[in-house]
């Protein structure tokens, strides 16, 4: 399961370091890649990120940067000091270009967030976009490719069409992954682990199906087995 293990990212979407540390301890060597987003980052998660990197784990900082060019660039420079493997920013062209320049010559994989997997066409209309989710995803994906980004974050439902746009080399990271029969929660565009890989995803982000499981290690192993198959 080595290949699958490198492609499974467990989302540490928990409220404090004690719970996050318990998750990491319970999963042990089963998992090698963790995502830290707003919730944990604002509760000491950036220090945990440094610890995970020191322990040989990979870290995906899901911070979705978006600001003026200088602020985005300085934020990327600070992230480089943490040693994270991946960092997200919203896929707006100016922000992406600033981030790419700041990370040039490093191993940090910058990921453009296209359309959140909790959003559907009605949500986009409410936000003022007169475009359907898939069309906006593809527009953002092309802009990310032109900016020199390392990859894309999108729903697995759009992974195949995004792959056609960005070519073979960019990472495609897909949240909203749910094992067959599991609760979708607030996600609206979801897919099983195996189907996501078949659709062209390179990395799968799985949070609640593992973190909320009674036996987290067993849940992770089940997902890895599905990915391997």
mmCIF file of C-alpha atoms in Angstrom:
data_model
loop_
_atom_site.group_PDB
_atom_site.id
_atom_site.type_symbol
_atom_site.label_atom_id
_atom_site.label_comp_id
_atom_site.label_asym_id
_atom_site.label_seq_id
_atom_site.Cartn_x
_atom_site.Cartn_y
_atom_site.Cartn_z
ATOM 1 C CA UNK A 1 0.000 0.000 0.000
ATOM 2 C CA UNK A 2 3.030 2.290 -0.247
ATOM 3 C CA UNK A 3 1.719 4.210 -3.242
ATOM 4 C CA UNK A 4 -1.751 4.610 -1.765
ATOM 5 C CA UNK A 5 -0.272 5.699 1.567
ATOM 6 C CA UNK A 6 1.591 8.536 -0.136
ATOM 7 C CA UNK A 7 -1.639 9.697 -1.788
ATOM 8 C CA UNK A 8 -3.988 9.633 1.212
ATOM 9 C CA UNK A 9 -4.135 12.922 3.130
ATOM 10 C CA UNK A 10 -5.960 12.791 6.465
ATOM 11 C CA UNK A 11 -7.704 16.041 7.313
ATOM 12 C CA UNK A 12 -7.037 17.049 10.906
ATOM 13 C CA UNK A 13 -10.243 19.090 11.065
ATOM 14 C CA UNK A 14 -10.426 19.049 14.848
ATOM 15 C CA UNK A 15 -10.700 21.840 17.438
ATOM 16 C CA UNK A 16 -7.499 21.400 19.435
ATOM 17 C CA UNK A 17 -4.007 19.947 19.537
ATOM 18 C CA UNK A 18 -4.911 17.223 22.027
ATOM 19 C CA UNK A 19 -7.394 15.628 19.633
ATOM 20 C CA UNK A 20 -5.085 16.114 16.652
ATOM 21 C CA UNK A 21 -2.180 14.490 18.482
ATOM 22 C CA UNK A 22 -4.407 11.573 19.487
ATOM 23 C CA UNK A 23 -5.423 11.046 15.857
ATOM 24 C CA UNK A 24 -1.808 11.101 14.686
ATOM 25 C CA UNK A 25 -0.740 8.749 17.473
ATOM 26 C CA UNK A 26 -3.548 6.287 16.771
ATOM 27 C CA UNK A 27 -2.873 6.213 13.040
ATOM 28 C CA UNK A 28 0.873 5.778 13.532
ATOM 29 C CA UNK A 29 2.700 4.610 10.424
ATOM 30 C CA UNK A 30 -0.565 3.848 8.621
ATOM 31 C CA UNK A 31 -0.753 7.475 7.471
ATOM 32 C CA UNK A 32 2.109 9.666 6.274
ATOM 33 C CA UNK A 33 0.296 12.820 5.092
ATOM 34 C CA UNK A 34 -1.894 15.241 7.073
ATOM 35 C CA UNK A 35 -3.937 18.324 6.209
ATOM 36 C CA UNK A 36 -4.148 21.239 8.613
ATOM 37 C CA UNK A 37 -6.799 23.858 7.885
ATOM 38 C CA UNK A 38 -8.177 26.952 9.572
ATOM 39 C CA UNK A 39 -9.736 25.267 12.566
ATOM 40 C CA UNK A 40 -6.554 23.640 13.831
ATOM 41 C CA UNK A 41 -4.159 26.264 12.468
ATOM 42 C CA UNK A 42 -5.782 28.875 14.701
ATOM 43 C CA UNK A 43 -5.461 26.537 17.692
ATOM 44 C CA UNK A 44 -1.732 25.871 17.482
ATOM 45 C CA UNK A 45 -1.769 23.723 14.364
ATOM 46 C CA UNK A 46 1.187 25.449 12.735
ATOM 47 C CA UNK A 47 3.432 24.274 15.576
ATOM 48 C CA UNK A 48 2.031 20.773 15.079
ATOM 49 C CA UNK A 49 2.857 21.074 11.387
ATOM 50 C CA UNK A 50 6.495 21.690 12.264
ATOM 51 C CA UNK A 51 6.473 18.670 14.581
ATOM 52 C CA UNK A 52 4.947 16.437 11.933
ATOM 53 C CA UNK A 53 7.579 17.509 9.411
ATOM 54 C CA UNK A 54 10.338 16.781 11.933
ATOM 55 C CA UNK A 55 8.812 13.313 12.438
ATOM 56 C CA UNK A 56 9.025 12.573 8.725
ATOM 57 C CA UNK A 57 5.372 13.219 7.865
ATOM 58 C CA UNK A 58 4.154 15.371 5.003
ATOM 59 C CA UNK A 59 1.894 18.336 5.714
ATOM 60 C CA UNK A 60 -0.718 19.995 3.535
ATOM 61 C CA UNK A 61 -1.518 23.489 4.834
ATOM 62 C CA UNK A 62 -5.029 24.250 3.613
ATOM 63 C CA UNK A 63 -5.015 27.981 4.305
ATOM 64 C CA UNK A 64 -6.583 29.180 1.035
ATOM 65 C CA UNK A 65 -4.569 32.386 0.803
ATOM 66 C CA UNK A 66 -6.077 35.341 -1.038
ATOM 67 C CA UNK A 67 -4.893 38.913 -0.599
ATOM 68 C CA UNK A 68 -2.868 41.591 -2.338
ATOM 69 C CA UNK A 69 0.175 40.245 -4.157
ATOM 70 C CA UNK A 70 2.754 41.303 -1.566
ATOM 71 C CA UNK A 71 0.809 39.781 1.327
ATOM 72 C CA UNK A 72 0.353 36.494 -0.523
ATOM 73 C CA UNK A 73 4.064 36.354 -1.365
ATOM 74 C CA UNK A 74 5.113 37.051 2.226
ATOM 75 C CA UNK A 75 2.688 34.412 3.467
ATOM 76 C CA UNK A 76 4.221 31.839 1.143
ATOM 77 C CA UNK A 77 7.703 32.775 2.350
ATOM 78 C CA UNK A 78 6.626 32.142 5.942
ATOM 79 C CA UNK A 79 5.128 28.777 5.020
ATOM 80 C CA UNK A 80 8.422 27.746 3.436
ATOM 81 C CA UNK A 81 9.992 27.956 6.903
ATOM 82 C CA UNK A 82 7.530 25.377 8.229
ATOM 83 C CA UNK A 83 8.530 22.737 5.712
ATOM 84 C CA UNK A 84 5.035 21.942 4.458
ATOM 85 C CA UNK A 85 4.703 19.955 1.231
ATOM 86 C CA UNK A 86 1.510 21.613 -0.027
ATOM 87 C CA UNK A 87 -0.213 24.973 0.411
ATOM 88 C CA UNK A 88 -3.549 26.158 -0.969
ATOM 89 C CA UNK A 89 -4.619 29.532 -2.232
ATOM 90 C CA UNK A 90 -7.770 30.577 -4.030
ATOM 91 C CA UNK A 91 -7.195 30.262 -7.768
ATOM 92 C CA UNK A 92 -7.248 33.946 -8.658
ATOM 93 C CA UNK A 93 -4.620 34.708 -11.323
ATOM 94 C CA UNK A 94 -2.807 37.595 -9.615
ATOM 95 C CA UNK A 95 -2.574 35.768 -6.290
ATOM 96 C CA UNK A 96 -1.314 32.603 -7.982
ATOM 97 C CA UNK A 97 1.381 34.450 -9.912
ATOM 98 C CA UNK A 98 2.620 36.143 -6.736
ATOM 99 C CA UNK A 99 2.710 32.830 -4.858
ATOM 100 C CA UNK A 100 4.548 31.010 -7.658
ATOM 101 C CA UNK A 101 7.225 33.689 -7.740
ATOM 102 C CA UNK A 102 7.667 33.528 -3.955
ATOM 103 C CA UNK A 103 8.015 29.724 -4.000
ATOM 104 C CA UNK A 104 10.261 29.544 -7.053
ATOM 105 C CA UNK A 105 13.188 27.145 -6.606
ATOM 106 C CA UNK A 106 11.585 25.294 -3.667
ATOM 107 C CA UNK A 107 9.739 21.987 -3.329
ATOM 108 C CA UNK A 108 6.522 23.575 -2.043
ATOM 109 C CA UNK A 109 3.557 22.443 -4.162
ATOM 110 C CA UNK A 110 1.140 25.332 -4.553
ATOM 111 C CA UNK A 111 -2.462 24.270 -5.087
ATOM 112 C CA UNK A 112 -5.176 26.421 -6.609
ATOM 113 C CA UNK A 113 -8.600 26.001 -5.004
ATOM 114 C CA UNK A 114 -11.152 26.126 -7.805
ATOM 115 C CA UNK A 115 -14.678 25.724 -6.413
ATOM 116 C CA UNK A 116 -15.299 24.458 -2.892
ATOM 117 C CA UNK A 117 -16.838 20.974 -2.794
ATOM 118 C CA UNK A 118 -19.574 22.286 -0.480
ATOM 119 C CA UNK A 119 -20.840 24.576 -3.266
ATOM 120 C CA UNK A 120 -23.234 23.795 -6.091
ATOM 121 C CA UNK A 121 -24.733 25.884 -8.911
ATOM 122 C CA UNK A 122 -27.243 27.578 -6.618
ATOM 123 C CA UNK A 123 -24.488 28.564 -4.195
ATOM 124 C CA UNK A 124 -22.467 30.109 -7.025
ATOM 125 C CA UNK A 125 -25.471 32.109 -8.224
ATOM 126 C CA UNK A 126 -25.995 33.418 -4.711
ATOM 127 C CA UNK A 127 -22.330 34.497 -4.636
ATOM 128 C CA UNK A 128 -22.731 36.405 -7.905
ATOM 129 C CA UNK A 129 -21.222 33.950 -10.383
ATOM 130 C CA UNK A 130 -23.257 33.456 -13.549
ATOM 131 C CA UNK A 131 -21.482 30.200 -14.393
ATOM 132 C CA UNK A 132 -21.940 26.566 -13.432
ATOM 133 C CA UNK A 133 -19.440 24.897 -11.037
ATOM 134 C CA UNK A 134 -17.706 22.718 -13.631
ATOM 135 C CA UNK A 135 -17.144 25.580 -16.055
ATOM 136 C CA UNK A 136 -15.666 27.737 -13.287
ATOM 137 C CA UNK A 137 -13.458 24.857 -12.134
ATOM 138 C CA UNK A 138 -12.047 24.466 -15.641
ATOM 139 C CA UNK A 139 -11.468 28.198 -16.020
ATOM 140 C CA UNK A 140 -9.585 28.332 -12.709
ATOM 141 C CA UNK A 141 -7.629 25.179 -13.615
ATOM 142 C CA UNK A 142 -6.416 26.713 -16.869
ATOM 143 C CA UNK A 143 -5.443 29.907 -15.052
ATOM 144 C CA UNK A 144 -3.517 27.847 -12.483
ATOM 145 C CA UNK A 145 -1.658 26.007 -15.248
ATOM 146 C CA UNK A 146 -0.740 29.297 -16.913
ATOM 147 C CA UNK A 147 0.481 30.730 -13.593
ATOM 148 C CA UNK A 148 2.838 27.792 -13.022
ATOM 149 C CA UNK A 149 1.057 26.299 -10.020
ATOM 150 C CA UNK A 150 1.892 22.814 -8.759
ATOM 151 C CA UNK A 151 -1.648 21.536 -8.755
ATOM 152 C CA UNK A 152 -5.365 21.985 -8.360
ATOM 153 C CA UNK A 153 -7.909 21.328 -5.613
ATOM 154 C CA UNK A 154 -11.261 20.292 -7.023
ATOM 155 C CA UNK A 155 -14.068 17.819 -6.573
ATOM 156 C CA UNK A 156 -13.280 14.323 -7.790
ATOM 157 C CA UNK A 157 -16.306 14.733 -10.049
ATOM 158 C CA UNK A 158 -14.298 17.292 -12.042
ATOM 159 C CA UNK A 159 -10.902 15.529 -11.836
ATOM 160 C CA UNK A 160 -11.051 13.927 -15.284
ATOM 161 C CA UNK A 161 -11.976 17.151 -17.071
ATOM 162 C CA UNK A 162 -9.389 19.099 -15.050
ATOM 163 C CA UNK A 163 -6.728 16.577 -16.065
ATOM 164 C CA UNK A 164 -7.552 17.281 -19.702
ATOM 165 C CA UNK A 165 -6.948 20.988 -19.052
ATOM 166 C CA UNK A 166 -3.796 20.897 -16.904
ATOM 167 C CA UNK A 167 -1.989 17.975 -18.530
ATOM 168 C CA UNK A 168 -0.269 14.987 -16.915
ATOM 169 C CA UNK A 169 2.126 16.645 -14.491
ATOM 170 C CA UNK A 170 0.073 18.790 -12.104
ATOM 171 C CA UNK A 171 -1.258 17.344 -8.851
ATOM 172 C CA UNK A 172 -5.029 17.041 -8.532
ATOM 173 C CA UNK A 173 -6.068 16.976 -4.876
ATOM 174 C CA UNK A 174 -9.662 16.012 -4.204
ATOM 175 C CA UNK A 175 -11.543 16.633 -0.946
ATOM 176 C CA UNK A 176 -15.111 15.437 -0.487
ATOM 177 C CA UNK A 177 -14.004 11.794 -0.519
ATOM 178 C CA UNK A 178 -16.497 9.470 1.110
ATOM 179 C CA UNK A 179 -16.309 5.653 1.336
ATOM 180 C CA UNK A 180 -19.352 3.883 -0.098
ATOM 181 C CA UNK A 181 -22.307 4.107 2.293
ATOM 182 C CA UNK A 182 -20.865 6.872 4.495
ATOM 183 C CA UNK A 183 -22.589 10.143 5.432
ATOM 184 C CA UNK A 184 -21.871 12.995 3.003
ATOM 185 C CA UNK A 185 -22.209 15.651 5.743
ATOM 186 C CA UNK A 186 -22.027 19.147 4.205
ATOM 187 C CA UNK A 187 -20.284 17.962 1.046
ATOM 188 C CA UNK A 188 -22.359 18.152 -2.151
ATOM 189 C CA UNK A 189 -19.961 16.827 -4.803
ATOM 190 C CA UNK A 190 -18.466 13.604 -3.439
ATOM 191 C CA UNK A 191 -16.889 10.377 -4.729
ATOM 192 C CA UNK A 192 -15.492 7.127 -3.328
ATOM 193 C CA UNK A 193 -11.692 6.763 -2.985
ATOM 194 C CA UNK A 194 -11.272 4.257 -5.818
ATOM 195 C CA UNK A 195 -13.492 6.210 -8.198
ATOM 196 C CA UNK A 196 -11.606 9.430 -7.434
ATOM 197 C CA UNK A 197 -8.294 7.835 -8.400
ATOM 198 C CA UNK A 198 -9.804 6.404 -11.566
ATOM 199 C CA UNK A 199 -10.997 9.900 -12.442
ATOM 200 C CA UNK A 200 -7.459 11.293 -12.361
ATOM 201 C CA UNK A 201 -6.934 12.473 -8.783
ATOM 202 C CA UNK A 202 -3.384 12.186 -7.453
ATOM 203 C CA UNK A 203 -4.166 12.803 -3.760
ATOM 204 C CA UNK A 204 -7.325 12.225 -1.722
ATOM 205 C CA UNK A 205 -8.258 14.274 1.330
ATOM 206 C CA UNK A 206 -10.288 12.303 3.857
ATOM 207 C CA UNK A 207 -11.304 13.896 7.145
ATOM 208 C CA UNK A 208 -14.402 12.892 9.063
ATOM 209 C CA UNK A 209 -14.675 9.287 7.762
ATOM 210 C CA UNK A 210 -11.345 8.613 9.506
ATOM 211 C CA UNK A 211 -11.152 11.171 12.307
ATOM 212 C CA UNK A 212 -14.720 10.493 13.532
ATOM 213 C CA UNK A 213 -14.470 6.710 13.207
ATOM 214 C CA UNK A 214 -14.640 4.522 16.309
ATOM 215 C CA UNK A 215 -11.498 2.767 15.056
ATOM 216 C CA UNK A 216 -9.516 5.352 13.106
ATOM 217 C CA UNK A 217 -6.736 3.007 12.042
ATOM 218 C CA UNK A 218 -9.199 0.463 10.681
ATOM 219 C CA UNK A 219 -11.040 3.204 8.796
ATOM 220 C CA UNK A 220 -7.782 4.426 7.245
ATOM 221 C CA UNK A 221 -6.759 0.900 6.284
ATOM 222 C CA UNK A 222 -10.123 0.311 4.633
ATOM 223 C CA UNK A 223 -9.733 3.465 2.555
ATOM 224 C CA UNK A 224 -6.158 2.533 1.616
ATOM 225 C CA UNK A 225 -7.372 -0.895 0.510
ATOM 226 C CA UNK A 226 -10.049 0.711 -1.654
ATOM 227 C CA UNK A 227 -7.440 3.025 -3.165
ATOM 228 C CA UNK A 228 -5.043 0.156 -3.793
ATOM 229 C CA UNK A 229 -7.737 -1.866 -5.510
#
